[in-house]
Tab-separated table of C-alpha atoms in Angstrom:
chain	number	residue	atom	x	y	z
A	262	MET	CA	-10.084	-9.984	7.314
A	263	ALA	CA	-9.343	-13.225	5.464
A	264	ASP	CA	-5.870	-14.713	5.845
A	265	LEU	CA	-3.969	-13.815	2.657
A	266	GLY	CA	-0.490	-15.151	3.413
A	267	ILE	CA	2.557	-13.866	1.533
A	268	GLY	CA	1.941	-12.066	-1.777
A	269	ILE	CA	3.607	-9.951	-4.418
A	270	GLY	CA	2.633	-6.971	-6.520
A	271	TRP	CA	1.673	-8.297	-9.948
A	272	ARG	CA	3.368	-6.382	-12.763
A	273	PRO	CA	3.454	-7.355	-16.476
A	274	GLU	CA	7.280	-7.445	-16.390
A	275	ILE	CA	7.309	-10.283	-13.824
A	276	GLU	CA	4.060	-12.069	-14.670
A	277	HIS	CA	5.816	-15.336	-15.561
A	278	PHE	CA	7.766	-15.309	-12.293
A	279	VAL	CA	4.566	-14.655	-10.346
A	280	ALA	CA	2.710	-17.403	-12.216
A	281	GLY	CA	5.416	-19.890	-11.220
A	282	LEU	CA	5.149	-19.342	-7.454
A	283	PRO	CA	3.643	-22.593	-6.159
A	284	GLY	CA	2.393	-21.377	-2.784
A	285	LEU	CA	1.123	-17.965	-3.862
A	286	ARG	CA	-2.312	-17.014	-2.502
A	287	PHE	CA	-2.590	-13.298	-3.235
A	288	VAL	CA	-1.323	-10.563	-5.523
A	289	GLU	CA	-2.013	-6.866	-5.813
A	290	VAL	CA	-2.586	-5.017	-9.085
A	291	VAL	CA	-2.514	-1.293	-9.855
A	292	ALA	CA	-6.227	-0.591	-10.240
A	293	GLU	CA	-5.738	2.021	-12.967
A	294	GLY	CA	-3.755	-0.477	-15.050
A	295	ILE	CA	-6.722	-2.808	-15.512
A	296	GLY	CA	-9.171	-2.242	-18.338
A	297	ASP	CA	-12.404	-4.042	-19.016
A	298	HIS	CA	-10.787	-7.481	-18.933
A	299	LEU	CA	-8.140	-9.066	-16.742
A	300	PRO	CA	-4.837	-9.888	-18.459
A	301	GLU	CA	-4.661	-13.611	-19.226
A	302	SER	CA	-2.008	-14.358	-16.595
A	303	LEU	CA	-4.060	-12.605	-13.925
A	304	GLN	CA	-7.152	-14.546	-14.925
A	305	GLN	CA	-5.137	-17.766	-14.667
A	306	LEU	CA	-4.094	-16.790	-11.143
A	307	ARG	CA	-7.730	-16.176	-10.262
A	308	ASP	CA	-8.702	-19.534	-11.751
A	309	ARG	CA	-6.263	-21.301	-9.413
A	310	GLY	CA	-7.686	-19.472	-6.391
A	311	VAL	CA	-5.184	-16.636	-5.996
A	312	THR	CA	-6.806	-13.475	-4.582
A	313	VAL	CA	-6.254	-10.390	-6.782
A	314	VAL	CA	-6.469	-7.115	-4.808
A	315	PRO	CA	-6.858	-3.814	-6.744
A	316	HIS	CA	-4.662	-1.017	-5.364
A	317	GLY	CA	-5.592	2.521	-6.402
A	318	THR	CA	-3.083	5.282	-7.079
A	319	ARG	CA	-5.137	8.086	-8.671
A	320	LEU	CA	-8.265	8.631	-6.598
A	321	SER	CA	-6.606	11.496	-4.680
A	322	LEU	CA	-8.581	10.762	-1.524
A	323	GLY	CA	-6.864	13.620	0.287
A	324	GLY	CA	-7.708	16.226	-2.301
A	325	ALA	CA	-9.886	19.207	-1.443
A	326	GLU	CA	-11.919	18.427	-4.575
A	327	PRO	CA	-14.358	15.498	-4.743
A	328	VAL	CA	-13.010	12.363	-6.393
A	329	PRO	CA	-14.229	12.428	-10.023
A	330	ALA	CA	-17.148	10.087	-10.650
A	331	ASP	CA	-15.425	8.385	-13.594
A	332	ARG	CA	-12.449	7.416	-11.443
A	333	ILE	CA	-14.706	5.987	-8.753
A	334	GLU	CA	-16.629	4.029	-11.385
A	335	GLN	CA	-13.411	2.614	-12.882
A	336	PHE	CA	-12.118	1.678	-9.419
A	337	ALA	CA	-15.369	-0.043	-8.475
A	338	ARG	CA	-15.502	-1.830	-11.851
A	339	THR	CA	-12.002	-3.209	-11.289
A	340	ALA	CA	-13.019	-4.400	-7.824
A	341	ARG	CA	-15.926	-6.317	-9.332
A	342	LEU	CA	-13.766	-7.671	-12.172
A	343	THR	CA	-11.198	-9.147	-9.796
A	344	GLY	CA	-13.786	-10.472	-7.344
A	345	SER	CA	-11.492	-9.291	-4.567
A	346	PRO	CA	-12.612	-9.342	-0.907
A	347	LEU	CA	-11.156	-5.815	-0.491
A	348	VAL	CA	-9.507	-2.920	-2.326
A	349	SER	CA	-7.004	-0.279	-1.209
A	350	GLU	CA	-5.864	3.298	-1.811
A	351	HIS	CA	-3.516	5.877	-0.321
A	352	ILE	CA	-4.036	8.620	2.221
A	353	ALA	CA	-2.591	11.248	-0.101
A	354	PHE	CA	-3.490	13.606	-2.907
A	355	VAL	CA	-2.326	13.525	-6.525
A	356	ARG	CA	-4.379	16.371	-7.948
A	357	ALA	CA	-5.131	20.002	-7.057
A	358	GLY	CA	-6.706	22.808	-9.031
A	359	GLY	CA	-7.106	20.491	-12.008
A	360	VAL	CA	-3.360	19.745	-12.141
A	361	GLU	CA	-2.202	16.122	-11.913
A	362	ALA	CA	1.015	15.819	-9.898
A	363	GLY	CA	1.851	12.323	-11.094
A	364	HIS	CA	3.011	11.460	-7.554
A	365	LEU	CA	1.493	10.642	-4.202
A	366	LEU	CA	1.770	13.815	-2.127
A	367	PRO	CA	1.501	14.005	1.677
A	368	LEU	CA	-1.348	15.736	3.434
A	369	PRO	CA	-1.010	18.245	6.245
A	370	ARG	CA	-1.846	16.243	9.356
A	371	THR	CA	-4.745	18.423	10.433
A	372	ARG	CA	-8.367	17.764	11.321
A	373	GLU	CA	-9.410	19.711	8.230
A	374	ALA	CA	-7.510	17.140	6.166
A	375	VAL	CA	-9.144	14.311	8.137
A	376	ALA	CA	-12.525	15.735	7.120
A	377	ALA	CA	-11.499	16.036	3.455
A	378	VAL	CA	-10.251	12.433	3.309
A	379	THR	CA	-13.352	11.188	5.105
A	380	ALA	CA	-15.682	12.905	2.644
A	381	ASN	CA	-13.865	11.435	-0.351
A	382	VAL	CA	-13.624	7.964	1.168
A	383	ARG	CA	-17.379	7.944	1.750
A	384	ARG	CA	-17.962	8.875	-1.903
A	385	VAL	CA	-15.859	5.896	-2.987
A	386	GLN	CA	-17.352	3.521	-0.421
A	387	ALA	CA	-20.824	4.272	-1.765
A	388	ASP	CA	-19.899	2.525	-5.039
A	389	LEU	CA	-17.974	-0.399	-3.528
A	390	ASP	CA	-19.285	-3.783	-2.443
A	391	VAL	CA	-16.111	-4.575	-0.467
A	392	PRO	CA	-14.014	-2.846	2.235
A	393	LEU	CA	-11.547	-0.103	1.275
A	394	ALA	CA	-8.193	-0.316	3.086
A	395	LEU	CA	-6.240	2.935	3.487
A	396	GLU	CA	-2.450	3.240	3.246
A	397	PRO	CA	-0.335	6.032	4.770
A	398	ILE	CA	2.441	7.053	2.384
A	399	ALA	CA	6.161	7.727	2.653
A	400	ALA	CA	6.639	11.500	2.765
A	401	VAL	CA	9.863	13.344	2.008
A	402	PHE	CA	8.529	16.520	3.624
A	403	ASP	CA	6.031	17.583	6.292
A	404	TRP	CA	3.721	20.582	6.210
A	405	PRO	CA	4.156	23.308	8.860
A	406	ASP	CA	1.731	23.737	11.783
A	407	GLU	CA	0.483	20.145	11.760
A	408	GLU	CA	-1.929	19.219	14.544
A	409	LEU	CA	-1.487	15.451	14.746
A	410	LYS	CA	1.221	12.810	14.802
A	411	GLU	CA	1.061	10.457	11.835
A	412	ALA	CA	-0.485	7.504	13.688
A	413	GLN	CA	-3.063	9.815	15.295
A	414	PHE	CA	-3.918	11.273	11.905
A	415	VAL	CA	-4.379	7.856	10.339
A	416	THR	CA	-6.361	6.503	13.290
A	417	GLU	CA	-8.793	9.437	13.175
A	418	ILE	CA	-9.397	8.763	9.465
A	419	LEU	CA	-9.943	5.046	10.107
A	420	ASP	CA	-12.333	5.861	12.953
A	421	ALA	CA	-14.321	8.275	10.779
A	422	THR	CA	-14.556	5.981	7.759
A	423	GLY	CA	-14.580	2.483	9.244
A	424	CYS	CA	-11.789	1.500	6.862
A	425	PRO	CA	-9.132	-1.095	7.722
A	426	LEU	CA	-5.446	-0.196	7.539
A	427	LEU	CA	-3.015	-1.084	4.767
A	428	LEU	CA	0.225	-0.633	6.688
A	429	ASP	CA	3.372	-0.181	4.605
A	430	VAL	CA	6.262	-1.130	6.864
A	431	ALA	CA	8.741	0.399	4.418
A	432	ASN	CA	6.834	3.702	4.579
A	433	VAL	CA	6.913	3.604	8.378
A	434	TYR	CA	10.664	3.023	8.252
A	435	ALA	CA	11.268	5.777	5.680
A	436	ASN	CA	9.228	8.361	7.565
A	437	ALA	CA	10.841	7.520	10.901
A	438	ILE	CA	14.368	7.753	9.492
A	439	ASN	CA	13.677	11.009	7.665
A	440	ARG	CA	12.039	12.559	10.746
A	441	GLY	CA	14.701	11.338	13.164
A	442	GLN	CA	12.236	9.057	14.979
A	443	ASP	CA	12.400	5.503	16.331
A	444	PRO	CA	10.872	3.160	13.679
A	445	VAL	CA	9.596	0.669	16.270
A	446	ALA	CA	7.890	3.388	18.303
A	447	GLU	CA	6.289	4.788	15.152
A	448	LEU	CA	5.170	1.321	14.043
A	449	THR	CA	3.550	0.435	17.340
A	450	ALA	CA	1.661	3.731	17.485
A	451	PHE	CA	-0.543	2.553	14.606
A	452	PRO	CA	-3.712	0.518	15.324
A	453	LEU	CA	-2.102	-2.842	14.561
A	454	ASP	CA	-5.320	-4.736	15.290
A	455	ARG	CA	-6.954	-3.055	12.268
A	456	ILE	CA	-4.493	-4.164	9.578
A	457	ALA	CA	-5.963	-5.584	6.379
A	458	TYR	CA	-2.538	-6.421	4.943
A	459	VAL	CA	1.016	-5.127	4.863
A	460	HIS	CA	3.295	-3.718	2.163
A	461	VAL	CA	7.038	-4.384	2.223
A	462	ALA	CA	9.411	-2.680	-0.216
A	463	GLY	CA	12.982	-1.640	-0.762
A	464	GLY	CA	14.519	1.786	-0.660
A	465	SER	CA	17.799	3.607	-0.474
A	466	ALA	CA	19.364	6.645	1.156
A	467	THR	CA	21.029	9.488	-0.663
A	468	PRO	CA	23.944	10.613	1.537
A	469	GLN	CA	24.196	13.970	-0.196
A	470	GLU	CA	20.524	14.725	0.578
A	471	GLY	CA	20.356	12.847	3.874
A	472	VAL	CA	16.997	11.415	2.803
A	473	TYR	CA	15.811	7.798	2.639
A	474	HIS	CA	13.669	7.182	-0.456
A	475	ASP	CA	11.017	4.454	-0.649
A	476	THR	CA	12.044	3.506	-4.191
A	477	HIS	CA	10.414	0.101	-4.770
A	478	THR	CA	13.430	-0.558	-7.046
A	479	ASP	CA	16.008	-1.524	-4.400
A	480	PRO	CA	16.252	-4.682	-2.298
A	481	VAL	CA	14.326	-4.712	0.964
A	482	PRO	CA	16.887	-3.637	3.592
A	483	ALA	CA	17.526	-5.670	6.730
A	484	GLU	CA	16.122	-2.847	8.863
A	485	VAL	CA	12.720	-3.133	7.149
A	486	LEU	CA	12.720	-6.910	7.573
A	487	ASP	CA	13.487	-6.394	11.264
A	488	LEU	CA	10.458	-4.123	11.427
A	489	VAL	CA	8.334	-6.833	9.773
A	490	ALA	CA	9.494	-9.269	12.456
A	491	GLU	CA	8.705	-6.735	15.193
A	492	LEU	CA	5.234	-6.173	13.744
A	493	CYS	CA	4.523	-9.905	13.618
A	494	ARG	CA	5.652	-10.347	17.221
A	495	ARG	CA	2.987	-7.828	18.220
A	496	SER	CA	0.136	-8.734	15.866
A	497	THR	CA	-0.946	-11.181	13.178
A	498	PRO	CA	-1.426	-9.246	9.935
A	499	PRO	CA	-3.652	-11.183	7.494
A	500	GLY	CA	-1.186	-10.759	4.615
A	501	LEU	CA	2.236	-9.377	3.696
A	502	LEU	CA	3.057	-8.301	0.140
A	503	LEU	CA	6.320	-7.473	-1.624
A	504	GLU	CA	6.160	-4.362	-3.819
A	505	ARG	CA	8.667	-4.057	-6.645
A	506	ASP	CA	8.091	-1.493	-9.403
A	507	GLY	CA	11.244	-1.523	-11.493
A	508	ASP	CA	14.864	-2.682	-11.789
A	509	TYR	CA	13.544	-6.211	-11.467
A	510	PRO	CA	16.279	-8.573	-10.279
A	511	PRO	CA	16.758	-12.146	-11.530
A	512	ALA	CA	14.085	-14.609	-10.432
A	513	ALA	CA	16.317	-16.145	-7.768
A	514	ALA	CA	16.870	-12.767	-6.116
A	515	LEU	CA	13.170	-11.934	-6.218
A	516	ALA	CA	12.352	-15.327	-4.699
A	517	HIS	CA	14.937	-14.667	-1.988
A	518	GLU	CA	13.188	-11.400	-1.112
A	519	LEU	CA	9.835	-13.165	-0.816
A	520	ASP	CA	11.410	-15.876	1.341
A	521	ALA	CA	13.020	-13.261	3.570
A	522	ILE	CA	9.650	-11.604	4.185
A	523	ALA	CA	8.010	-14.959	4.932
A	524	ASP	CA	10.814	-15.887	7.334
A	525	ALA	CA	10.683	-12.523	9.111
A	526	ALA	CA	6.908	-12.888	9.507
A	527	GLY	CA	7.057	-16.549	10.557
A	528	ARG	CA	4.922	-17.496	7.553
A	529	PRO	CA	5.186	-20.385	5.057
A	530	ARG	CA	7.213	-19.534	1.970
A	531	VAL	CA	5.447	-19.240	-1.399
A	532	THR	CA	8.462	-20.056	-3.604
């Protein structure tokens, strides 16, 4: 995988902030938010050599039903439009029985689910000219009678599909905390030599529920940055990207978050 450096999720609400980052080399866009033409600010980023990676949220790769052809076509069209060297999607489902959940839902970690994801990934790969990276999600519940640990489940899917891994360190942290596991042990169980790039995001705990939520609207906690540093001591991920999807802080605070990720990873800052 090409070295991507430190990036940020491009969102219309922060497009001017993103455009003003002098050392920026890659951004990620929600694939379903792109029509037939790139927004002007995204095109300007492309023109200055910034890589634009489409990130899918609605393919429902883990669904028992085949991914609809129109969604694959739109995803592949966005990949071509951005000229990206790769695209990404989640190991999750968002649709069942014709009903759209509107959220990424966790799969039962079974070999039947591995087969369902593999079949859908191959359908999507057939229309893509670039690699498809797969991202495990943060789950607030687990299904009963699961056969595999999370890292085993993900590794079997990667083995079956040949896909690289989009590792979300914040998801690893959230799942470990909510399952009462050691975040470092969970992190290092993943195939770290197969990472395409890394997501980093903020979250918060709800004491009354006893659950940590991967909100993307809170600052990145120190514990997640520590996990980034641990990851980068053990491997060299090609890129690390800050995800923020609401409650956008002032530019200085957002720049501080990007700097903190770069520092934790031992990478040059982009601000």
